[in-house]
Coordinates of C-alpha atoms and ligand atoms in Angstrom, one line a residue:
M3 CA 0.4 10.0 25.7
S4 CA 1.0 9.4 22.1
K5 CA 0.4 12.4 19.8
T6 CA -1.5 12.3 16.4
Y7 CA 0.4 13.7 13.4
E8 CA -2.5 14.7 10.9
N9 CA -1.3 18.3 11.2
N10 CA 2.3 17.4 10.1
T11 CA 1.6 15.3 7.1
I12 CA -1.3 14.0 5.0
T13 CA 0.6 10.8 4.3
E14 CA -0.3 7.7 6.1
D15 CA 3.3 6.4 6.2
G16 CA 4.5 9.7 7.6
Q17 CA 1.9 9.8 10.3
L18 CA 2.6 6.2 11.4
L19 CA 6.4 6.7 11.2
L20 CA 6.1 10.0 13.3
K21 CA 4.5 7.9 15.9
K22 CA 7.2 5.3 15.8
A23 CA 9.9 8.1 15.8
E24 CA 8.2 9.5 19.0
K25 CA 8.1 6.0 20.6
D26 CA 12.0 5.6 19.7
Q27 CA 12.7 9.1 21.0
V28 CA 13.8 10.4 17.8
E29 CA 13.7 14.1 17.0
T30 CA 12.4 15.1 13.6
V31 CA 12.3 18.1 11.4
W32 CA 9.0 19.1 12.9
D33 CA 10.3 19.0 16.5
R34 CA 13.3 21.2 15.4
Y35 CA 10.9 23.6 13.5
N36 CA 8.5 24.0 16.6
A37 CA 11.7 24.6 18.7
Q38 CA 12.5 27.5 16.4
L39 CA 9.2 29.4 16.9
P40 CA 8.7 32.2 16.7
Q41 CA 11.1 32.6 14.0
C42 CA 12.9 35.9 13.5
G43 CA 10.4 38.6 11.9
Y44 CA 13.2 40.7 10.4
C45 CA 14.7 37.6 8.6
E46 CA 11.1 36.6 7.6
M47 CA 10.6 39.9 5.9
G48 CA 14.2 40.0 4.3
L49 CA 15.0 43.1 6.6
S50 CA 18.1 41.8 8.2
C51 CA 21.6 42.2 6.5
R52 CA 24.9 40.5 7.4
V53 CA 26.7 41.3 4.1
C54 CA 29.5 43.1 6.0
V55 CA 31.0 43.5 9.4
M56 CA 29.9 47.1 10.1
G57 CA 26.7 45.2 10.5
P58 CA 24.8 43.1 11.1
C59 CA 22.0 45.6 10.5
R60 CA 18.2 45.5 10.4
V61 CA 15.5 48.0 9.2
D62 CA 12.5 48.4 11.5
P63 CA 9.4 47.4 9.5
F64 CA 7.2 49.7 11.7
G65 CA 9.1 52.8 10.9
E66 CA 10.1 53.6 14.4
G67 CA 13.6 52.2 14.5
P68 CA 16.4 52.6 12.0
Q69 CA 15.4 52.7 8.4
Q70 CA 19.0 52.2 7.1
G71 CA 21.9 49.8 7.8
V72 CA 25.2 51.3 8.8
C73 CA 26.2 51.8 5.3
G74 CA 23.0 53.5 4.5
A75 CA 21.2 50.6 2.7
D76 CA 17.5 50.8 3.0
A77 CA 14.8 48.2 2.9
D78 CA 14.6 47.9 -0.8
I79 CA 18.3 47.4 -1.2
I80 CA 18.5 45.0 1.6
V81 CA 15.7 42.8 0.4
A82 CA 16.7 42.8 -3.2
R83 CA 20.3 42.1 -2.2
N84 CA 19.1 39.0 0.1
L85 CA 16.9 37.7 -2.7
G86 CA 19.9 38.0 -5.2
R87 CA 22.1 36.0 -3.1
M88 CA 19.3 33.3 -2.7
I89 CA 19.1 33.1 -6.4
A90 CA 23.0 32.9 -6.8
A91 CA 23.0 30.1 -4.2
G92 CA 20.2 28.2 -6.1
A93 CA 21.7 28.6 -9.5
A94 CA 25.1 27.6 -8.2
S95 CA 23.7 24.4 -6.7
H96 CA 22.0 23.2 -9.9
S97 CA 24.9 24.3 -12.1
D98 CA 27.7 22.9 -10.1
H99 CA 25.7 19.5 -10.3
G100 CA 25.6 20.0 -14.1
R101 CA 29.4 20.5 -14.1
D102 CA 30.0 17.3 -12.2
L103 CA 28.1 15.5 -14.9
V104 CA 30.1 17.2 -17.7
E105 CA 33.3 16.1 -15.9
V106 CA 32.1 12.4 -16.0
L107 CA 31.2 12.8 -19.7
A108 CA 34.9 14.2 -20.3
G109 CA 36.1 11.2 -18.3
V110 CA 34.2 8.8 -20.4
A111 CA 35.7 10.3 -23.6
E112 CA 39.2 9.9 -22.1
G113 CA 38.5 6.5 -20.8
T114 CA 39.3 7.6 -17.1
A115 CA 35.7 6.8 -15.8
P116 CA 35.3 3.0 -15.9
G117 CA 31.7 1.8 -15.5
Y118 CA 30.2 4.8 -17.2
E119 CA 29.3 4.9 -20.7
I120 CA 27.3 6.7 -23.4
R121 CA 23.8 5.0 -23.2
D122 CA 21.9 7.5 -25.4
A123 CA 24.2 8.1 -28.5
E124 CA 21.4 9.7 -30.4
K125 CA 20.9 12.3 -27.8
L126 CA 24.7 12.8 -27.7
R127 CA 24.8 13.6 -31.5
N128 CA 21.7 15.8 -31.3
V129 CA 23.0 17.9 -28.4
A130 CA 26.5 18.0 -30.1
A131 CA 24.9 19.5 -33.2
E132 CA 23.2 22.1 -31.1
Y133 CA 26.8 23.1 -29.9
G134 CA 27.9 23.4 -33.5
I135 CA 29.9 20.1 -33.3
E136 CA 30.3 18.2 -36.4
T137 CA 29.2 14.6 -35.8
D138 CA 29.2 13.0 -39.2
G139 CA 31.5 10.1 -39.3
K140 CA 33.0 10.8 -35.9
E141 CA 33.4 8.3 -33.2
E142 CA 31.1 8.6 -30.2
L143 CA 33.8 9.0 -27.7
V144 CA 35.3 11.9 -29.8
I145 CA 32.0 13.6 -29.9
A146 CA 31.6 13.1 -26.1
G147 CA 34.9 14.8 -25.5
E148 CA 34.2 17.8 -27.8
L149 CA 30.8 18.2 -26.3
A150 CA 32.2 18.1 -22.7
D151 CA 34.8 20.8 -23.7
A152 CA 32.1 22.9 -25.4
M153 CA 29.8 22.7 -22.3
Q154 CA 32.6 23.7 -20.1
E155 CA 33.0 26.8 -22.1
D156 CA 29.4 27.6 -21.3
F157 CA 30.3 27.8 -17.6
G158 CA 32.9 30.5 -18.2
T159 CA 32.8 34.1 -19.4
R160 CA 34.1 34.0 -23.0
K161 CA 30.6 34.0 -24.6
K162 CA 28.1 36.5 -25.3
E163 CA 25.2 34.0 -24.9
L164 CA 24.7 30.5 -23.5
T165 CA 24.4 27.8 -26.3
L166 CA 21.1 26.3 -25.1
V167 CA 19.2 29.5 -25.0
K168 CA 18.8 28.9 -28.7
R169 CA 16.0 26.3 -27.7
A170 CA 13.8 29.3 -26.5
P171 CA 11.3 30.9 -28.8
E172 CA 13.0 33.5 -31.0
K173 CA 10.8 36.3 -29.6
R174 CA 11.9 35.3 -25.9
Q175 CA 15.5 35.5 -27.0
E176 CA 15.1 39.0 -28.5
L177 CA 13.3 40.1 -25.2
W178 CA 16.2 38.8 -23.1
R179 CA 18.7 40.7 -25.4
K180 CA 16.7 43.9 -25.2
L181 CA 16.4 43.7 -21.4
G182 CA 20.1 42.9 -21.0
V183 CA 19.3 39.6 -19.1
M184 CA 20.6 37.2 -21.7
P185 CA 22.8 34.8 -19.6
R186 CA 26.4 34.8 -20.9
G187 CA 28.4 32.3 -18.7
I188 CA 26.8 30.0 -16.1
D189 CA 29.5 30.8 -13.4
R190 CA 29.8 34.3 -14.4
E191 CA 26.2 35.3 -13.6
T192 CA 26.4 33.7 -10.2
S193 CA 29.8 35.4 -9.6
E194 CA 28.5 38.8 -10.8
M195 CA 25.5 38.4 -8.4
M196 CA 27.9 37.9 -5.5
H197 CA 29.9 41.0 -6.6
R198 CA 26.8 43.1 -7.1
T199 CA 25.7 42.4 -3.7
H200 CA 28.9 43.2 -1.9
M201 CA 28.8 46.4 0.2
G202 CA 28.8 49.5 -2.1
V203 CA 28.3 47.9 -5.5
D204 CA 24.7 47.6 -6.9
N205 CA 22.3 49.7 -4.9
G206 CA 19.5 49.9 -7.4
W207 CA 16.9 47.3 -6.2
Q208 CA 15.5 47.1 -9.7
S209 CA 19.0 46.5 -11.4
L210 CA 19.7 43.8 -8.7
L211 CA 16.5 42.0 -9.5
L212 CA 17.1 42.3 -13.2
H213 CA 20.4 40.6 -12.7
G214 CA 18.6 38.1 -10.7
I215 CA 16.6 37.1 -13.7
R216 CA 19.8 36.8 -15.7
N217 CA 21.5 34.7 -13.0
A218 CA 18.3 32.4 -12.8
L219 CA 18.2 32.1 -16.6
S220 CA 21.9 31.0 -16.5
D221 CA 20.6 28.0 -14.3
G222 CA 17.4 27.1 -16.3
W223 CA 18.8 27.5 -19.8
G224 CA 22.4 26.6 -18.7
G225 CA 23.4 24.6 -15.7
S226 CA 20.2 22.6 -15.1
M227 CA 19.7 22.1 -18.9
I228 CA 23.2 20.7 -19.2
A229 CA 22.7 18.5 -16.0
T230 CA 19.5 17.0 -17.6
D231 CA 21.0 16.5 -21.0
V232 CA 24.2 15.0 -19.9
S233 CA 22.3 12.7 -17.4
D234 CA 20.2 11.4 -20.4
I235 CA 23.3 11.0 -22.6
L236 CA 25.2 9.0 -19.8
F237 CA 22.3 7.1 -18.3
G238 CA 19.6 7.0 -20.9
T239 CA 16.7 9.3 -21.8
P240 CA 13.7 8.4 -19.8
A241 CA 10.7 6.6 -21.1
P242 CA 7.5 5.7 -19.2
A243 CA 7.9 2.7 -16.9
P244 CA 6.0 1.4 -13.8
T245 CA 7.4 2.3 -10.3
S246 CA 5.9 2.7 -6.9
A247 CA 6.2 5.1 -4.0
N248 CA 6.1 5.5 -0.2
V249 CA 8.1 3.8 2.5
G250 CA 6.3 0.6 1.7
V251 CA 8.8 0.1 -1.3
L252 CA 11.3 -1.1 1.4
K253 CA 11.3 -4.8 1.7
E254 CA 11.4 -6.7 4.8
D255 CA 13.3 -9.7 3.4
Q256 CA 15.8 -7.9 1.3
V257 CA 18.8 -5.7 1.8
N258 CA 17.4 -2.0 1.4
I259 CA 19.8 0.7 0.2
I260 CA 18.5 4.1 0.1
V261 CA 20.0 6.7 -2.3
H262 CA 19.5 10.4 -1.2
G263 CA 20.7 13.6 -2.8
H264 CA 20.7 14.7 -6.5
N265 CA 23.4 13.7 -8.8
P266 CA 22.9 10.3 -10.6
V267 CA 26.6 10.0 -11.0
V268 CA 26.7 8.1 -7.5
S269 CA 23.2 6.5 -7.5
E270 CA 23.6 5.0 -11.1
M271 CA 26.7 3.2 -10.0
I272 CA 25.1 2.0 -6.8
L273 CA 22.3 0.5 -8.9
L274 CA 24.6 -1.1 -11.2
A275 CA 26.5 -2.7 -8.3
C276 CA 23.4 -4.1 -6.9
Q277 CA 23.2 -6.2 -10.1
D278 CA 26.5 -7.8 -9.5
N279 CA 26.0 -11.6 -9.3
E280 CA 28.8 -12.1 -6.7
I281 CA 27.3 -9.6 -4.5
L282 CA 23.8 -11.0 -4.9
G283 CA 25.2 -14.2 -3.8
L284 CA 26.6 -12.7 -0.8
A285 CA 23.2 -11.2 0.0
E286 CA 21.6 -14.8 -0.2
E287 CA 24.2 -16.2 2.1
K288 CA 23.2 -13.5 4.5
G289 CA 19.7 -14.7 4.4
A290 CA 18.3 -11.8 2.1
K291 CA 16.2 -12.5 -0.8
G292 CA 17.9 -9.8 -2.9
I293 CA 19.1 -6.2 -2.8
N294 CA 16.4 -3.4 -3.1
V295 CA 17.5 0.1 -4.1
A296 CA 15.0 2.8 -3.2
G297 CA 15.3 6.6 -3.6
V298 CA 14.4 9.6 -1.7
C299 CA 14.4 13.1 -3.1
C300 CA 15.9 13.9 -6.5
T301 CA 18.5 11.4 -7.1
G302 CA 15.6 9.0 -6.4
N303 CA 13.8 10.8 -9.0
E304 CA 16.6 10.3 -11.5
L305 CA 16.7 6.6 -11.0
L306 CA 13.0 6.4 -11.0
M307 CA 12.7 8.2 -14.4
R308 CA 15.3 6.0 -16.1
H309 CA 14.9 2.6 -14.4
G310 CA 11.5 2.6 -12.5
V311 CA 13.5 2.4 -9.3
A312 CA 10.9 2.7 -6.3
M313 CA 10.7 6.0 -4.4
A314 CA 10.5 5.7 -0.6
G315 CA 9.6 9.4 0.0
N316 CA 10.2 13.1 -0.5
H317 CA 12.1 15.8 1.6
L318 CA 10.1 15.4 4.8
T319 CA 10.3 11.6 4.7
T320 CA 14.1 11.4 4.7
E321 CA 14.3 11.0 8.4
L322 CA 11.3 8.9 8.7
V323 CA 12.6 6.2 6.2
L324 CA 15.3 5.6 8.8
A325 CA 12.8 5.0 11.5
T326 CA 11.5 1.9 9.7
G327 CA 14.5 0.1 10.9
A328 CA 14.7 -1.4 7.5
A329 CA 17.2 0.7 5.8
D330 CA 20.6 -1.1 5.9
M331 CA 22.5 1.8 4.2
M332 CA 21.7 5.3 3.3
I333 CA 24.1 6.8 0.6
V334 CA 23.9 10.5 0.1
D335 CA 25.7 12.9 -2.3
Y336 CA 24.5 16.6 -1.9
Q337 CA 21.7 19.1 -1.6
C338 CA 18.6 18.8 0.6
I339 CA 20.3 16.3 2.8
M340 CA 19.4 17.2 6.4
P341 CA 22.6 17.3 8.7
A342 CA 20.2 15.6 11.2
L343 CA 20.2 12.5 9.4
G344 CA 23.4 11.0 11.0
T345 CA 21.8 11.5 14.4
V346 CA 18.5 9.7 13.5
A347 CA 20.4 6.9 11.9
A348 CA 22.3 6.2 15.3
C349 CA 19.1 5.1 16.8
Y350 CA 18.9 2.4 14.2
H351 CA 21.4 0.2 12.5
T352 CA 21.6 2.1 9.3
K353 CA 25.1 2.7 7.9
M354 CA 25.2 6.4 6.7
I355 CA 27.6 7.2 3.9
S356 CA 28.5 10.5 2.3
T357 CA 30.1 10.5 -1.0
S358 CA 30.9 14.0 -2.4
D359 CA 34.1 15.8 -2.0
K360 CA 31.9 18.9 -1.4
A361 CA 29.4 17.5 1.2
R362 CA 30.2 16.1 4.5
F363 CA 27.7 15.3 7.4
P364 CA 28.0 14.5 11.2
G365 CA 27.4 10.9 11.9
M366 CA 28.2 9.7 8.3
E367 CA 31.2 7.9 7.2
H368 CA 32.9 9.7 4.3
R369 CA 33.8 7.5 1.3
E370 CA 34.5 9.8 -1.7
F371 CA 33.3 9.0 -5.0
H372 CA 35.3 10.1 -8.3
P373 CA 34.6 9.0 -11.8
D374 CA 37.7 6.9 -11.7
N375 CA 36.7 4.9 -8.6
A376 CA 33.1 5.1 -8.6
S377 CA 32.4 1.6 -10.1
E378 CA 34.8 -0.2 -7.6
L379 CA 33.6 2.0 -4.6
A380 CA 30.0 1.3 -5.3
K381 CA 30.6 -2.4 -5.1
E382 CA 32.4 -2.1 -1.9
L383 CA 29.5 0.0 -0.4
V384 CA 26.9 -2.4 -1.6
K385 CA 28.8 -5.3 0.1
E386 CA 29.0 -3.4 3.3
A387 CA 25.2 -2.8 3.1
V388 CA 24.6 -6.6 2.6
E389 CA 26.9 -7.3 5.6
N390 CA 24.7 -4.9 7.7
F391 CA 21.6 -6.8 6.9
E392 CA 22.0 -9.1 9.9
N393 CA 22.4 -6.3 12.2
R394 CA 18.8 -5.3 11.8
G395 CA 16.5 -4.8 14.8
E396 CA 12.8 -4.5 14.6
V397 CA 11.4 -3.5 11.3
Y398 CA 8.3 -1.3 10.9
L399 CA 6.9 -1.1 7.4
P400 CA 3.2 -0.3 8.0
V401 CA 2.0 0.6 4.4
E402 CA 1.7 -1.0 1.0
P403 CA 3.4 0.9 -1.8
V404 CA 1.4 2.9 -4.3
P405 CA 1.9 2.1 -8.0
A406 CA 2.9 4.8 -10.3
I407 CA 4.4 5.4 -13.9
G408 CA 7.4 7.7 -14.3
G409 CA 9.7 8.5 -17.1
F410 CA 8.1 11.2 -19.1
S411 CA 10.9 13.1 -20.8
V412 CA 9.9 15.4 -23.6
E413 CA 11.1 12.8 -26.1
A414 CA 8.8 10.3 -24.5
V415 CA 5.9 12.8 -24.5
L416 CA 6.4 13.5 -28.3
R417 CA 6.5 9.7 -29.0
A418 CA 3.3 9.2 -27.2
L419 CA 1.8 12.0 -29.1
G420 CA 2.9 10.5 -32.5
G421 CA 6.1 12.5 -33.0
T422 CA 4.8 16.0 -32.9
P423 CA 3.3 18.3 -30.2
Q424 CA 0.2 19.0 -32.5
P425 CA -2.2 16.4 -30.8
L426 CA -1.5 18.3 -27.5
I427 CA -2.1 21.6 -29.2
D428 CA -5.3 20.4 -30.7
A429 CA -6.5 19.1 -27.3
I430 CA -5.7 22.5 -25.9
A431 CA -7.3 24.4 -28.8
S432 CA -10.4 22.5 -28.6
G433 CA -10.8 23.1 -24.9
K434 CA -10.7 19.4 -23.8
I435 CA -7.4 20.4 -22.1
R436 CA -7.6 23.9 -20.7
G437 CA -3.9 24.3 -20.1
A438 CA -0.9 22.7 -18.3
V439 CA 0.6 23.5 -15.0
G440 CA 4.1 22.4 -13.7
I441 CA 3.9 21.6 -10.1
V442 CA 7.3 21.6 -8.7
G443 CA 9.5 21.9 -5.4
C444 CA 9.9 20.8 -2.0
N445 CA 8.3 20.0 1.3
N446 CA 8.5 22.6 4.1
P447 CA 7.4 22.0 7.6
K448 CA 5.5 25.2 7.5
I449 CA 2.9 23.4 5.4
K450 CA 1.4 20.0 6.1
Q451 CA 3.5 17.6 4.2
D452 CA 2.2 16.9 0.6
Y453 CA -1.2 18.8 1.4
G454 CA -0.3 21.6 -1.0
H455 CA 0.9 19.5 -3.9
V456 CA -1.9 17.0 -3.6
T457 CA -4.8 19.5 -3.3
L458 CA -3.6 21.8 -6.0
T459 CA -3.2 18.8 -8.3
R460 CA -6.5 17.3 -7.6
R461 CA -8.2 20.7 -8.2
L462 CA -6.3 21.2 -11.5
I463 CA -6.8 17.9 -13.0
E464 CA -10.5 17.8 -12.2
N465 CA -10.8 21.0 -14.1
D466 CA -9.2 19.6 -17.2
I467 CA -5.7 21.0 -16.6
L468 CA -2.9 18.8 -17.3
V469 CA -0.3 18.5 -14.6
V470 CA 3.4 17.7 -15.1
D471 CA 5.4 17.6 -11.9
T472 CA 9.1 17.3 -10.7
G473 CA 11.1 17.0 -7.5
C474 CA 9.4 16.4 -4.2
A475 CA 6.0 17.5 -5.7
A476 CA 6.2 14.6 -8.1
V477 CA 6.8 12.2 -5.3
A478 CA 3.9 13.7 -3.5
N479 CA 1.6 13.0 -6.3
A480 CA 3.0 9.5 -6.8
K481 CA 2.3 8.6 -3.3
A482 CA -1.3 10.1 -3.7
G483 CA -2.0 7.7 -6.5
F484 CA -2.3 10.3 -9.4
K485 CA 0.3 8.5 -11.5
I486 CA -1.4 5.5 -12.9
P487 CA -3.5 5.6 -16.1
E488 CA -6.6 4.6 -13.8
A489 CA -6.0 8.1 -12.1
I490 CA -8.0 9.6 -15.0
E491 CA -11.0 8.9 -12.7
F492 CA -10.0 12.0 -11.0
A493 CA -9.8 14.2 -14.1
G494 CA -12.4 16.3 -15.8
P495 CA -14.2 14.8 -18.8
G496 CA -11.8 16.4 -21.4
L497 CA -8.6 15.5 -19.8
K498 CA -10.0 12.1 -19.1
E499 CA -10.8 11.5 -22.7
I500 CA -7.4 12.8 -24.0
C501 CA -5.3 10.9 -21.4
G502 CA -7.5 7.8 -21.7
S503 CA -7.1 7.6 -25.4
L504 CA -3.3 8.0 -24.9
G505 CA -3.0 5.6 -22.0
I506 CA -1.3 7.9 -19.8
P507 CA -2.0 9.3 -16.4
P508 CA -3.4 12.9 -15.9
V509 CA -0.2 13.8 -13.9
L510 CA 3.0 13.3 -15.7
H511 CA 6.4 12.7 -13.8
F512 CA 8.9 14.9 -15.5
G513 CA 11.8 14.1 -13.1
S514 CA 14.0 15.7 -10.6
C515 CA 14.3 19.5 -10.0
V516 CA 17.0 20.0 -12.7
D517 CA 14.5 18.4 -14.9
N518 CA 12.3 21.4 -14.7
V519 CA 14.2 22.3 -17.9
R520 CA 12.2 19.5 -19.6
I521 CA 9.2 21.8 -19.0
L522 CA 11.0 24.7 -20.5
V523 CA 11.8 22.7 -23.6
L524 CA 8.2 21.4 -24.0
A525 CA 6.7 24.9 -23.6
S526 CA 9.3 26.3 -26.2
A527 CA 8.1 23.4 -28.5
L528 CA 4.4 24.4 -27.9
A529 CA 5.2 28.2 -28.4
N530 CA 7.3 27.5 -31.6
A531 CA 4.4 25.3 -33.0
L532 CA 1.9 28.2 -32.5
N533 CA 4.4 30.9 -33.4
V534 CA 3.9 32.7 -30.2
D535 CA 6.1 33.3 -27.1
I536 CA 6.0 31.1 -23.9
S537 CA 4.2 34.0 -22.1
D538 CA 1.2 33.6 -24.5
L539 CA 0.6 30.0 -23.6
P540 CA -2.0 28.8 -21.2
I541 CA 0.6 27.3 -18.8
V542 CA 1.6 28.2 -15.1
A543 CA 4.1 27.0 -12.7
A544 CA 3.5 26.4 -9.0
A545 CA 5.7 25.6 -6.0
P546 CA 3.2 25.1 -3.2
E547 CA 5.6 23.8 -0.6
W548 CA 8.9 25.1 -1.6
Y549 CA 11.8 25.7 1.0
S550 CA 15.0 25.8 -0.9
E551 CA 17.2 28.5 -2.6
K552 CA 17.1 26.1 -5.6
A553 CA 13.4 26.5 -5.8
I554 CA 13.8 30.6 -5.8
S555 CA 16.1 30.2 -8.8
I556 CA 13.7 27.9 -10.6
G557 CA 10.8 30.3 -9.8
V558 CA 12.8 33.3 -11.2
Y559 CA 13.8 31.5 -14.4
A560 CA 10.3 30.3 -14.9
V561 CA 9.0 33.9 -14.6
G562 CA 11.9 35.2 -16.6
S563 CA 10.9 32.6 -19.4
G564 CA 7.4 34.0 -19.3
I565 CA 5.6 31.6 -17.0
Y566 CA 3.2 32.8 -14.4
T567 CA 4.4 31.3 -11.1
V568 CA 2.3 30.6 -7.9
L569 CA 4.4 30.1 -4.7
G570 CA 3.1 28.6 -1.5
P571 CA 5.2 29.9 1.2
M572 CA 6.1 33.7 1.1
P573 CA 9.8 34.4 0.1
P574 CA 11.5 36.8 2.5
I575 CA 10.7 40.0 0.5
T576 CA 7.8 41.5 2.5
G577 CA 10.1 44.1 4.1
S578 CA 10.1 46.0 0.7
M579 CA 6.6 46.8 -0.8
N580 CA 8.7 48.0 -3.8
V581 CA 10.2 44.5 -4.4
V582 CA 7.0 42.9 -3.7
K583 CA 5.1 45.0 -6.2
L584 CA 7.8 44.5 -8.9
L585 CA 7.8 40.6 -8.5
T586 CA 4.0 40.2 -8.4
E587 CA 2.9 43.0 -10.8
G588 CA 5.7 45.0 -12.5
L589 CA 7.4 42.0 -14.0
N590 CA 4.3 41.5 -16.2
D591 CA 5.3 44.6 -18.3
V592 CA 8.9 43.5 -18.4
V593 CA 9.0 39.7 -19.0
G594 CA 5.3 38.9 -19.5
A595 CA 4.9 37.0 -16.3
A596 CA 5.0 37.6 -12.6
F597 CA 4.7 35.8 -9.3
A598 CA 1.8 35.2 -7.0
V599 CA 2.0 33.9 -3.4
E600 CA -0.9 31.9 -2.2
P601 CA -0.3 29.3 0.6
D602 CA -3.9 28.0 0.3
P603 CA -3.7 25.5 -2.6
E604 CA -7.7 25.7 -3.0
K605 CA -7.2 29.5 -3.6
A606 CA -3.9 28.9 -5.7
A607 CA -6.0 26.6 -8.0
V608 CA -8.5 29.4 -8.4
L609 CA -5.8 31.8 -9.3
I610 CA -4.2 29.4 -11.7
R611 CA -7.5 28.5 -13.5
Q612 CA -8.3 32.4 -14.0
H613 CA -4.9 32.9 -15.5
I614 CA -5.2 30.0 -17.9
E615 CA -8.6 31.1 -19.0
G616 CA -7.3 34.6 -19.5
K617 CA -4.6 33.3 -21.7
R618 CA -6.8 31.2 -23.7
E619 CA -9.0 34.2 -24.3
K620 CA -6.1 36.3 -25.6
L621 CA -5.1 33.4 -27.8
G622 CA -8.6 33.5 -29.2
L623 CA -9.4 30.0 -27.9
Ligands
BF8_718 O1 15.9 19.6 -5.9 S1 12.2 19.6 -4.5 S2 13.4 19.5 -1.3 S3 15.0 17.2 -3.2 S4 15.0 21.3 -3.7 FE1 15.3 19.4 -2.5 FE2 13.1 20.7 -3.0 FE3 13.0 18.1 -2.9 FE4 15.3 18.0 -5.2 NI1 14.3 20.3 -5.5
SF4_719 FE1 24.9 46.8 7.5 FE2 25.2 47.7 5.0 FE3 27.0 46.0 6.0 FE4 24.5 45.2 5.3 S1 26.2 45.9 4.0 S2 25.6 44.6 7.2 S3 23.3 47.0 5.8 S4 26.5 48.0 6.9

């Protein structure tokens, strides 16, 4: 008998495609999750350690078994060390993505990256000026080369402070200096975290967590910020444009190419190749009405933000997209790409292509992209996708796509406001908008897909709280229909009035996960305009369905930047009440913000509203 899938996902496309997958005998992430139950309790609490080979060790949470590992590390040390390594992995992922973009920028300057170009020269000049590069009378490509060099310096250790921390309010920078958490080199902080967490190095759980903040700040104000800025320079700074979301964006009568992963370096070239007249002619010969590029996950968000490319789904939809039978090719780079995808694709005609020298997957053909061959290779791959169109079997596209608007960069938001953040400040001061919340992060099979994001978003906007979102949260809200101007009907009266007069939706798509830095930049602009710190603002971050180490790094840099952050799933820290207390209470006295964990989005909305009202009161609003 066929099962129903209402407990797995709130999305109609997800439920229908799960049924289809079951019929096709395809295993999905939910099946594999159920097969893992019950998951290890020691690991869930962060109490297991395999840092060295005197172990693995574990600490008994009930106090009956061992309370120390072989080396003598107790629960506090083990939990803090494990969390530290999660932060390091997350920061490394975002930052290495940033570095790849800087290398393309350098290639453009040297003329060794054909097909790539500078699409936002103004942003190039502005960012170069922030790096202290003289731009007057200099040619674009010379500036690009100097900026790439200067950014590469930020990755190393030769500095006292990263360049872009200057974007933070002065008070915040002072606090970071005072606490000794000012990030120095992007790679340095990650490397130092790996050093500190080696056996026999940093065994102060507090000092480990403090370095965790520095490590995460090196991501938020370093690696991720560079990733976003260089992407804007190379591919254009986003501006609002219409798009659409859910698997209905695939087209029965066109060649469908799905891009998956994170770095626009690959997906941008694929998109360009799809506009090639010769290849379009080939598609026509094969009986296709065109070539349709759709995204999943964050590289999808990158294309959505800059070109209005449609979004097929978020993290937990990535396997289901293949079950439509309509994906002629899926091209992946790195991060959040389930190694199961190759197996799923084998049940259909989909060609699976991996492209990054640092990311291989079973069941995928590896075709490596580099700045010098990207343009040519992209054309080859798109041709092969076109050839594969005729191998399609049955196609199942059971839903209509939902319209949305994407592309809200800080630049675009300020433009919509007339060039200054003042109208937004006035709306917050008058109480028409109570505050703003960044809803970010993933899907996780532990939570019904999109339920956390969509429920929380609904509750916030109906209470006059502006929502900006990124990553898979942003995709969830697009699928839910919150991203068209007409969605103000879901908003409270104040938010409805403000968004209505600006012609914008009550939920603004801010981009991919590295684009969370756009929230930092906007928060800094608001804080500076009011002459306060970020921690004084009525703003909150939330990650209702997070799963990834990157999300941990984002959460920690948000808190480290002064933003109260509410997590859905509990991180693996409950084995140490000291660590839990520091992260959920103690940090308030250190960085002016802390974490809360609340898996129920209805309750999370209440926590967030209380926090926002508290901050308003303190500001005298
Ligand atoms: O960087 S939100 S599942 S796709 S980690 Fe991954 Fe999470 Fe999606 Fe994007 Ni971000
Ligand atoms: Fe065990 Fe200590 Fe080695 Fe961890 S570092 S595995 S607690 S001996």
